[in-house]
Coordinates of C-alpha atoms and ligand atoms in Angstrom, one line a residue:
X1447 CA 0.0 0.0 0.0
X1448 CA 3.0 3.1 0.5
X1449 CA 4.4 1.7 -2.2
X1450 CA 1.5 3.4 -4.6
X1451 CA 1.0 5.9 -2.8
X1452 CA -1.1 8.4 -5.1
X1453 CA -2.4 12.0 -4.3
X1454 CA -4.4 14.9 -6.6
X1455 CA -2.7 18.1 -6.5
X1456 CA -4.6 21.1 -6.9
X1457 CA -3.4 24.6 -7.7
X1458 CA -4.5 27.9 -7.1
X1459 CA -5.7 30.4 -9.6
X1460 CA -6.4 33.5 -8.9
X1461 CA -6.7 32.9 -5.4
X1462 CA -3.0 32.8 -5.1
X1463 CA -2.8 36.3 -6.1
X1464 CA -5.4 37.4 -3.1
X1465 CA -4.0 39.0 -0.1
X1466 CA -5.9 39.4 3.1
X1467 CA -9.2 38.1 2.1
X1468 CA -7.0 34.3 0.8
X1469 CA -8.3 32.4 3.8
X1470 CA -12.1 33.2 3.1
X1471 CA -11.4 32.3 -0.9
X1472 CA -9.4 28.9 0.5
X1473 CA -12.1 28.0 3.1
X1474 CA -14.6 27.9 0.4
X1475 CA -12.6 25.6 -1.7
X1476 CA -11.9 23.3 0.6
X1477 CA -15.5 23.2 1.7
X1478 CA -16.3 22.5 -1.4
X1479 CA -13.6 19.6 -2.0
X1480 CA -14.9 18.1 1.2
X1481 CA -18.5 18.3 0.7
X1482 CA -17.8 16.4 -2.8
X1483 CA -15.5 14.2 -1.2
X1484 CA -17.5 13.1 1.1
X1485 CA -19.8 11.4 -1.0
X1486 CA -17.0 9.5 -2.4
X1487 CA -14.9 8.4 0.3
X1488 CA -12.3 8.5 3.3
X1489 CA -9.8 11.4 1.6
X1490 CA -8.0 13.7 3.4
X1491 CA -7.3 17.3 2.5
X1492 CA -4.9 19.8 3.4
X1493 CA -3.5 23.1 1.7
X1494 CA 0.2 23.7 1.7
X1495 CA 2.2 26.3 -0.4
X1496 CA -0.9 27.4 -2.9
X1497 CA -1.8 23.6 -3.3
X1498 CA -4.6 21.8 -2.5
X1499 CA -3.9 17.8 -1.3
X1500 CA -6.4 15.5 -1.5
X1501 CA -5.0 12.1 -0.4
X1502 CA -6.9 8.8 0.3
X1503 CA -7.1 7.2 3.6
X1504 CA -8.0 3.4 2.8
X1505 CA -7.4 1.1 0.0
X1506 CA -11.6 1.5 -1.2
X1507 CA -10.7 5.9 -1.8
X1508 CA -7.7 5.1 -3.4
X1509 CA -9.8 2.8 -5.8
X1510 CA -11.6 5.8 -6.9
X1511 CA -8.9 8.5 -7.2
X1512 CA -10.0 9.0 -10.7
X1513 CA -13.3 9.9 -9.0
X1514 CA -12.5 12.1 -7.1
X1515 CA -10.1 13.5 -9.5
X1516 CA -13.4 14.5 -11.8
X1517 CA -14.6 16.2 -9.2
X1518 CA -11.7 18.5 -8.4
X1519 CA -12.1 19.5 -12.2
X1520 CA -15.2 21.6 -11.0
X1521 CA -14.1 22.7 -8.4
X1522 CA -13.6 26.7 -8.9
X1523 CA -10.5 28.0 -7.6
X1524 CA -7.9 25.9 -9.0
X1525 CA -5.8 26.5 -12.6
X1526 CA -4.5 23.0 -12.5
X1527 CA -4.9 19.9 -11.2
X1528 CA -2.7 16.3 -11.5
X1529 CA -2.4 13.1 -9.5
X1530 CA 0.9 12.8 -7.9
X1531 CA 2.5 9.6 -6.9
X1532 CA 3.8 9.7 -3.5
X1533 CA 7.5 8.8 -2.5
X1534 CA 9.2 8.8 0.6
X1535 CA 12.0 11.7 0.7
X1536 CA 14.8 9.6 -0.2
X1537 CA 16.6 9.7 -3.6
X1538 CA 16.1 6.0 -3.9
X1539 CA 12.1 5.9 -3.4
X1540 CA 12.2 9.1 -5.5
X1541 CA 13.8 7.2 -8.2
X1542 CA 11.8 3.9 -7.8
X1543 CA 8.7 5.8 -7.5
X1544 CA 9.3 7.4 -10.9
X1545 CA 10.1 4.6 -12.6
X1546 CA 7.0 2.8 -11.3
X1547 CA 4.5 5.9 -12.4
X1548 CA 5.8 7.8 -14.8
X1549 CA 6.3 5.5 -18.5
X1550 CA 2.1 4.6 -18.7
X1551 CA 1.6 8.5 -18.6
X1552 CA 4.6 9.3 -20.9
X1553 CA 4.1 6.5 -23.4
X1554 CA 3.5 8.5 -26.4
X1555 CA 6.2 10.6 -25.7
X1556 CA 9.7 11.0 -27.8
X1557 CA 11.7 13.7 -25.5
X1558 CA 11.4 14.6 -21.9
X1559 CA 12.8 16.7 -19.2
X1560 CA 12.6 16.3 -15.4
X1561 CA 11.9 19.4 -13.2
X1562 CA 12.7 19.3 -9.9
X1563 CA 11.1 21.8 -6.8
X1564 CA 12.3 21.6 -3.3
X1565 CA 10.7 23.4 -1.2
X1566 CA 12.2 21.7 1.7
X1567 CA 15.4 23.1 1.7
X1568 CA 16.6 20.7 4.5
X1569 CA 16.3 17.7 1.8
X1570 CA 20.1 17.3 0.9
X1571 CA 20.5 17.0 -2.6
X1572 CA 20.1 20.4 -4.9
X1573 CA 16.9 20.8 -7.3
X1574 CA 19.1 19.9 -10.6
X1575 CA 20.5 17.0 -8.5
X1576 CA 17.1 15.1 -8.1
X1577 CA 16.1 15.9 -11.3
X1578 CA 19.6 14.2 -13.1
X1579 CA 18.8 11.3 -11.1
X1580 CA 15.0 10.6 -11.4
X1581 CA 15.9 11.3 -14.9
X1582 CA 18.2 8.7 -15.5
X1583 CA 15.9 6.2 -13.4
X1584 CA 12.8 6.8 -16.0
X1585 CA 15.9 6.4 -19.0
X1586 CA 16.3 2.8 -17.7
X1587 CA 13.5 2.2 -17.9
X1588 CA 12.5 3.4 -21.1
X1589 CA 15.7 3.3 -23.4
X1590 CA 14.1 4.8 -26.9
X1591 CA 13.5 8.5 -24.8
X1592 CA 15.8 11.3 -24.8
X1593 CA 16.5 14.0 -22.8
X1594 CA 15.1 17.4 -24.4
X1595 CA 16.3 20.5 -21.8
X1596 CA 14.3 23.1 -24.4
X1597 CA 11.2 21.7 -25.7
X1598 CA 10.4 18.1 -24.2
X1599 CA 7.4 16.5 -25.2
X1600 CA 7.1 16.1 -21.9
X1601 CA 7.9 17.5 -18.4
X1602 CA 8.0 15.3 -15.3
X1603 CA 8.1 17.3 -12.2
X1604 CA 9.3 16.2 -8.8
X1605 CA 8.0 18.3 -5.9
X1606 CA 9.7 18.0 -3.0
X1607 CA 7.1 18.6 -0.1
X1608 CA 6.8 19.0 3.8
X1609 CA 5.0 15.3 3.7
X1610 CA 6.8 13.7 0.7
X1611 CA 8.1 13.7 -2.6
X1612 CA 5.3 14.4 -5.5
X1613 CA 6.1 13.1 -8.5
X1614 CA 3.8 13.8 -11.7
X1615 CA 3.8 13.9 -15.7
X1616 CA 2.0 17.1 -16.6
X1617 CA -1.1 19.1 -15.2
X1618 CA -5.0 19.8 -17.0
X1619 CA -6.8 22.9 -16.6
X1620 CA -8.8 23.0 -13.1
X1621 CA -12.2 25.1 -13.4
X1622 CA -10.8 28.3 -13.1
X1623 CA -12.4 31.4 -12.0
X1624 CA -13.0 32.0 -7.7
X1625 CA -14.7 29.8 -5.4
X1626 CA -18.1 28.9 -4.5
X1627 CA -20.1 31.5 -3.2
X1628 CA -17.3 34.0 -2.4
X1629 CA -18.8 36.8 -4.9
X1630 CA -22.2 37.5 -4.1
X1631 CA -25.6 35.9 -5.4
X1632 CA -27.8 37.0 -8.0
X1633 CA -30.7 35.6 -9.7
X1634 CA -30.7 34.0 -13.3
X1635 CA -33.4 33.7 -15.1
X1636 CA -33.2 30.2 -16.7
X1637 CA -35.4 29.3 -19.6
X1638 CA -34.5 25.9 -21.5
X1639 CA -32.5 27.1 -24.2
X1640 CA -28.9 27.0 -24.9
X1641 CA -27.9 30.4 -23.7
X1642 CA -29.2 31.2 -20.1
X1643 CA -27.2 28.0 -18.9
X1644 CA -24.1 29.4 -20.2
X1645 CA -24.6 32.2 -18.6
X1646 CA -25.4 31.1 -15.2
X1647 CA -22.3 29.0 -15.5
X1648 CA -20.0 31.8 -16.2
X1649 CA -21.3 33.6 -13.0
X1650 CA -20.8 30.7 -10.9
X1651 CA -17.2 30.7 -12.6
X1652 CA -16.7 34.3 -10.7
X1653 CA -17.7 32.8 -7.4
X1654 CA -21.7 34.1 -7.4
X1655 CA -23.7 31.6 -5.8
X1656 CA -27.0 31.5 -8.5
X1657 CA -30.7 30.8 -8.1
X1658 CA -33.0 30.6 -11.0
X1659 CA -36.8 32.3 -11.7
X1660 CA -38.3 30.1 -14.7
X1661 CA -41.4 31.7 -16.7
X1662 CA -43.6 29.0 -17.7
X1663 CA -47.0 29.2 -19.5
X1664 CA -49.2 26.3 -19.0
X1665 CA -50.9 24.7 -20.8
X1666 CA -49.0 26.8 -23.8
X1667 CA -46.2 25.4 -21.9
X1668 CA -45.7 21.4 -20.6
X1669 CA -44.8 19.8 -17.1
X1670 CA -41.9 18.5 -19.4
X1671 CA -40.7 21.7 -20.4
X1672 CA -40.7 22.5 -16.5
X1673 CA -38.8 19.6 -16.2
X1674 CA -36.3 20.2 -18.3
X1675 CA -35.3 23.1 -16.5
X1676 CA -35.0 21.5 -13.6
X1677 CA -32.8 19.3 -15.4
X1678 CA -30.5 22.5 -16.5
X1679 CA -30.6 23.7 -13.1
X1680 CA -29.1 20.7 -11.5
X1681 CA -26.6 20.2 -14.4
X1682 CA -25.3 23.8 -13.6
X1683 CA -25.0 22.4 -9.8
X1684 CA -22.1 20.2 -10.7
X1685 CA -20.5 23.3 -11.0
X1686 CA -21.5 24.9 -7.8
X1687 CA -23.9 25.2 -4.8
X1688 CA -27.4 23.9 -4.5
X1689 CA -30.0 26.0 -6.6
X1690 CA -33.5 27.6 -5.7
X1691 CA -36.0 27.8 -8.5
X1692 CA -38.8 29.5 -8.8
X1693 CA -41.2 28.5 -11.1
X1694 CA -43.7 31.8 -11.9
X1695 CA -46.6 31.6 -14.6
X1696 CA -46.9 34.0 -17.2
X1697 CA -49.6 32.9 -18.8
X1698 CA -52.4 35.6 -17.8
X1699 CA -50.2 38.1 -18.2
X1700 CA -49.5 36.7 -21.6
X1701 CA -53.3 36.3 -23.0
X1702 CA -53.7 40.2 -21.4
X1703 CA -51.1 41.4 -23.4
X1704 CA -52.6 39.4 -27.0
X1705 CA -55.7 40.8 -25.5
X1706 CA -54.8 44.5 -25.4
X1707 CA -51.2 45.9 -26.4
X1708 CA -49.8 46.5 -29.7
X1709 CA -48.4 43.0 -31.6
X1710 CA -45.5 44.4 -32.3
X1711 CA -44.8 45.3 -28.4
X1712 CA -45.7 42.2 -27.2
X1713 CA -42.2 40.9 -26.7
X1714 CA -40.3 43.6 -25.1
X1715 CA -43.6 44.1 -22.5
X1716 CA -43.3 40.2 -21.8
X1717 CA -39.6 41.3 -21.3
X1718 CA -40.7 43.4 -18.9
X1719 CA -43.1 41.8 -16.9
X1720 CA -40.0 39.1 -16.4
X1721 CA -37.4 41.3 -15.3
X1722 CA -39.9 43.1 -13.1
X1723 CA -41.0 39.0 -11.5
X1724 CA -37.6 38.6 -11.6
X1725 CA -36.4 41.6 -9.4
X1726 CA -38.8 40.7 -7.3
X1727 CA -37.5 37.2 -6.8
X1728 CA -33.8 38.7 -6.1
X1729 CA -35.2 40.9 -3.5
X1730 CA -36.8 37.7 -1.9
X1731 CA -34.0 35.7 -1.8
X1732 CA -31.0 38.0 -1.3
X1733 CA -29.9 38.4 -5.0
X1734 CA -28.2 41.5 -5.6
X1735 CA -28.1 41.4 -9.6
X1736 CA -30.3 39.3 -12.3
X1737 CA -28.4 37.4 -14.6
X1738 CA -30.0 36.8 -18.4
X1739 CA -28.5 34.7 -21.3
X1740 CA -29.0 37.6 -23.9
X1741 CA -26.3 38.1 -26.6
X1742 CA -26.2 41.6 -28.2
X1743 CA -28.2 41.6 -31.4
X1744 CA -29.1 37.7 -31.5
X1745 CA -33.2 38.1 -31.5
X1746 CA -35.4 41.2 -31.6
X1747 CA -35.3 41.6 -27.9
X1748 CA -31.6 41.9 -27.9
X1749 CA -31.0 45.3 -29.5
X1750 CA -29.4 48.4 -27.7
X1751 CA -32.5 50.0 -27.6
X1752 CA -34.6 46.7 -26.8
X1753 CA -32.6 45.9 -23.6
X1754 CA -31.8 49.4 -22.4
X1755 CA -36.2 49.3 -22.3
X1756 CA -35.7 46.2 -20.6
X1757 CA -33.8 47.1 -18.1
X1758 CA -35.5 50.7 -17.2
X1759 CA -38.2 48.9 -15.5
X1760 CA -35.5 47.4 -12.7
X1761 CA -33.8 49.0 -10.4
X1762 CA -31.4 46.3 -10.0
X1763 CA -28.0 45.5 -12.3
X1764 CA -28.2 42.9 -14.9
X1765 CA -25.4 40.9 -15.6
X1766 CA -25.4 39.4 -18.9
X1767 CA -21.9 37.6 -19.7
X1768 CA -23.1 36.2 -23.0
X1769 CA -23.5 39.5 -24.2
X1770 CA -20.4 39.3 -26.5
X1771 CA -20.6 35.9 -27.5
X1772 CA -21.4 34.4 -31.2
X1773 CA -23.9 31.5 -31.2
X1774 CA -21.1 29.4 -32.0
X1775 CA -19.1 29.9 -28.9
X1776 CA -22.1 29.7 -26.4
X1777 CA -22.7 26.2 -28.0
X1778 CA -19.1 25.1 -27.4
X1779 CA -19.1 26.4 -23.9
X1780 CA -23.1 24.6 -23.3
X1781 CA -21.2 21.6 -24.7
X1782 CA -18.4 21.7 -22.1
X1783 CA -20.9 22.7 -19.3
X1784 CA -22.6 19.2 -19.9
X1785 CA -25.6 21.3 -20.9
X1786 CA -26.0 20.9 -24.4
X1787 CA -28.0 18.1 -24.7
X1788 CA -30.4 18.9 -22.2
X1789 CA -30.7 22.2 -23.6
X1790 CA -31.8 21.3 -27.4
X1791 CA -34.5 19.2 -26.1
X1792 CA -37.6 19.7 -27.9
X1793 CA -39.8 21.4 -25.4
X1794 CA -41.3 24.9 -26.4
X1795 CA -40.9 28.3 -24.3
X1796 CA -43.6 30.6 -22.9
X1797 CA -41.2 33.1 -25.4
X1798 CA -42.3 31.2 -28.6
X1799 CA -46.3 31.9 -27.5
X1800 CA -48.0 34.1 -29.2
X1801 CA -44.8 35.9 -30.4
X1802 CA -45.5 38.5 -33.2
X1803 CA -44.2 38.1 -36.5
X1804 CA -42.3 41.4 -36.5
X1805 CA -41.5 42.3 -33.3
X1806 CA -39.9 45.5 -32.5
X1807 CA -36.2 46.1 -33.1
X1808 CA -35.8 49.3 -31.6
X1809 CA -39.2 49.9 -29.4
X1810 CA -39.6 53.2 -28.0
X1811 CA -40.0 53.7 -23.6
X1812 CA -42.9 56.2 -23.8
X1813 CA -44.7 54.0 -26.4
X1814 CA -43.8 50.8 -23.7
X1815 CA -45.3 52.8 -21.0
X1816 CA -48.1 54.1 -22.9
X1817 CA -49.0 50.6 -23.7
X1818 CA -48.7 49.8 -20.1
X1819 CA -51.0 52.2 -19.0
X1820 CA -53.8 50.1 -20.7
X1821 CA -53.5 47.2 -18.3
X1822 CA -53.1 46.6 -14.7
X1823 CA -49.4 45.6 -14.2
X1824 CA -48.5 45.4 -10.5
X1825 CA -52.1 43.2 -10.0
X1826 CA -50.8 41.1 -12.6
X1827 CA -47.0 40.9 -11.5
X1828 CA -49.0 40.2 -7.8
X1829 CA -51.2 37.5 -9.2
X1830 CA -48.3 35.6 -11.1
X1831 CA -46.0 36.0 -8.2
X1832 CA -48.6 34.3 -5.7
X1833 CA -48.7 31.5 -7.9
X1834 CA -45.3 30.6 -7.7
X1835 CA -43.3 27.3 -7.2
X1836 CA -40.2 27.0 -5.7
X1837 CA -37.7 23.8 -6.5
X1838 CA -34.5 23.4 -4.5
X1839 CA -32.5 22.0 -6.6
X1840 CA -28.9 19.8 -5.4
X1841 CA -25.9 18.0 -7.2
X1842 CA -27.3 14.1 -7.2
X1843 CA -30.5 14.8 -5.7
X1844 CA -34.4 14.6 -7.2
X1845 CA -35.4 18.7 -7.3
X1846 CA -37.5 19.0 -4.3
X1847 CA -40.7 21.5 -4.4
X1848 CA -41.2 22.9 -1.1
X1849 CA -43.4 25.6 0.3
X1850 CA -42.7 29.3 -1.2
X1851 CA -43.5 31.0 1.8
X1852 CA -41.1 29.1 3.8
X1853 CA -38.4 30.7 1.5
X1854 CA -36.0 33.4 1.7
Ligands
ATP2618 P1 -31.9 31.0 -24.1 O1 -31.1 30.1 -25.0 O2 -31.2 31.2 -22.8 O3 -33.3 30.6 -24.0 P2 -32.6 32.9 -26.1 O4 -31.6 33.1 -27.1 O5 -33.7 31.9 -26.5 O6 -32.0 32.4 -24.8 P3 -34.7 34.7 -25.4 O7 -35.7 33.7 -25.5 O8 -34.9 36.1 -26.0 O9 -33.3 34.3 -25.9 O10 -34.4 35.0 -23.9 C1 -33.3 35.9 -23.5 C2 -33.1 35.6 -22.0 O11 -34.2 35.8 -21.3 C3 -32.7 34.2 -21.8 O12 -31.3 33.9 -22.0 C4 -33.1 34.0 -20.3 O13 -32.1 34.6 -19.5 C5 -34.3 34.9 -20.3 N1 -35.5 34.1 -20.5 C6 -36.2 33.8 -21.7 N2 -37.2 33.0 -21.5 C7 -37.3 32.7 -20.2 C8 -38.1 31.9 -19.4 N3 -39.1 31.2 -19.9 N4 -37.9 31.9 -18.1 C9 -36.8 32.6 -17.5 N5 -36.0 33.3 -18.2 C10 -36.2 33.4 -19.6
MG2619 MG1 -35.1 31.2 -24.9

């Protein structure tokens, strides 16, 4: 068993840079590495020197290293991540260790170089020292490599540690961006498209902890399309915390406005009416920004002039980090979200009811509130908001509806 000894390394991002506030920003990683290791197994996990270790304690964790591994890769916080075999801090472990590891996770490689890092300075031999000799161990072992000081194929780095020698071929990205709910929360509004996921995502990447408002529109709108947001929302919690959503029907609001308003206005007045539920919804739970998955110029309701109207009915800011982003892009980032799929399921949106055939590109404010003015909007922002639903959504779990009032 200490003779395959392995341990994930994880290193800071950002966070390294931070200077009184590190501790909060490396408590909530942590947390986070703990709360996902828990449902894995016995590891333990310490920080040392901008790294994160996460070692296992019994032979059944260190079965599922690669496990655990996969969940490190969402963790926020960390720029890179690797699993490390362990050696004692003795030349000759260091050596054996190395040639044990290393050749399965080099195999394609031509050239190589060995870095070595002591950051135990009471270890006895000199960084370029270990490295000339865990060299020439992996060069027994494999005979065709060569030694490539400039531009290996490969590097091998040896760390040597407080606790041990480290010894590793190579580091993936981690997540990036700050830890879990050390920025904030804000409110996203999630529909079940490709876009609004994204976005959410990219907030969570900055450390916000998110909840969702959903706009549904039964019976224009189905229990699956409901569903299927649920299903977003707890793909966007492998990234992050647990998620509240609130499920708010449009649809009276909707048939008022087919009833009375201009065609042409009916978008950016739905528009409205959201933001306005949606503000609301913030204010409930804590949010202090709303979060949409808009794209400058993608639909109607995207426009300069369209979303500046949107956003003069709220008070609060709107974050909206797809705003810059082709189609194209937000598909490849859905896609490495695990979102995509889920997303291009078939299910309509209360946005696609009763939508006009040339909706406004550039609506005018007084002609929005003029418009307005015809119907009753605060009793109809009241009635939709009583009849909300609220899901709490966690990583692994069935969404569970529970009682709105009990909320926030
Ligand atoms: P998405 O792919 O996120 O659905 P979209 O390109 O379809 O976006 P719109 O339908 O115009 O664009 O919606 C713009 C934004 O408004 C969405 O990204 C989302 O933030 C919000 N939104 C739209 N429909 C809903 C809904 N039914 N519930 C909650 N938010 C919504
Ligand atoms: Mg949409």
């Amino acid at each position: 068993m200490e003779n395959n000894r392995r341990v994930i390394l994880c290193k800071y991002g950002e966070v390294a840079l931070k200077g009184a506030n590190r501790p909060t920003f490396e408590a909530a990683m942590m947390r986070e590495l703990r709360r996902r290791a828990k449902e894995i197994g016995a590891f333990s996990i310490w920080a040392a020197q901008s790294t994160v270790y996460i070692e296992p304690d019994d032979a059944d964790a260190a079965s599922r290293v690669d496990e655990m591994y996969d969940e490190a890769a969402h963790v926020f916080g960390f720029s890179g991540i690797c699993v490390a075999a362990v050696a004692d801090k003795d030349i000759g472990d260091m050596r054996r260790v190395a040639a044990e590891y290393i050749p399965e996770r080099i195999s394609g490689a031509r050239t190589f170089k060995v870095e070595a890092k002591r950051s135990d300075k009471r270890f006895p031999m000199k960084s370029p020292e270990i490295a000339a000799s865990v060299g020439e161990a992996i060069l027994d072992i494999m005979p065709d490599l060569s030694v490539d000081l400039r531009a290996p194929d490969v590097v091998v780095t040896v760390e040597v540690r407080e606790r041990g020698a480290y010894i590793h071929a190579g580091q993936e990205r981690g997540a990036g961006g700050l830890p879990a709910g050390t920025n904030g929360r804000a409110l996203l509004l999630l529909s079940g498209g490709i876009d609004s996921p994204v976005a959410g995502y990219m907030m969570m990447k900055r450390g916000v902890a998110v909840d969702a408002v959903h706009f549904e529109s039964i019976p224009y709108t189905s229990e699956q399309a409901r569903g299927k947001v649920l299903a977003l929302a707890s793909i966007l919690t492998d990234w992050s915390l647990a998620i509240r959503v609130h499920v708010i029907s449009v649809t009276h609001i909707q048939e008022v406005l087919r009833d009375v308003c201009d065609n042409d206005y009916f978008t950016i007045l739905l528009r409205r009416f959201m933001m306005t539920l949606a503000e609301k919804t913030a204010r409930h739970t804590g949010a202090q920004a709303l979060v949409t998955g808009e794209s400058l110029g993608q639909v109607a309701s995207q426009t300069m002039q369209a979303l500046t109207v949107t956003d003069a009915v709220v008070s609060m800011p709107v974050f909206r980090p797809c705003i810059g982003m082709d189609k194209e892009d937000i598909i490849s980032a859905s896609r490495k979200i695990g979102a995509f799929e889920t997303s291009i399921l078939p299910y309509e949106d209360c946005c696609t009811v009763f939508t006009p055939q040339h909706p406004k590109t550039r609506p005018e404010l007084d002609r929005v509130i003029e418009q307005e003015s015809r119907l009753d909007f605060d009793a109809l922002c009241r009635e939709a908001w009583d009849s909300r639903k609220v899901y709490y959504v966690r990583r692994g779990c069935e969404p569970r509806e529970y009682d709105a009032r009990r909320d926030g």
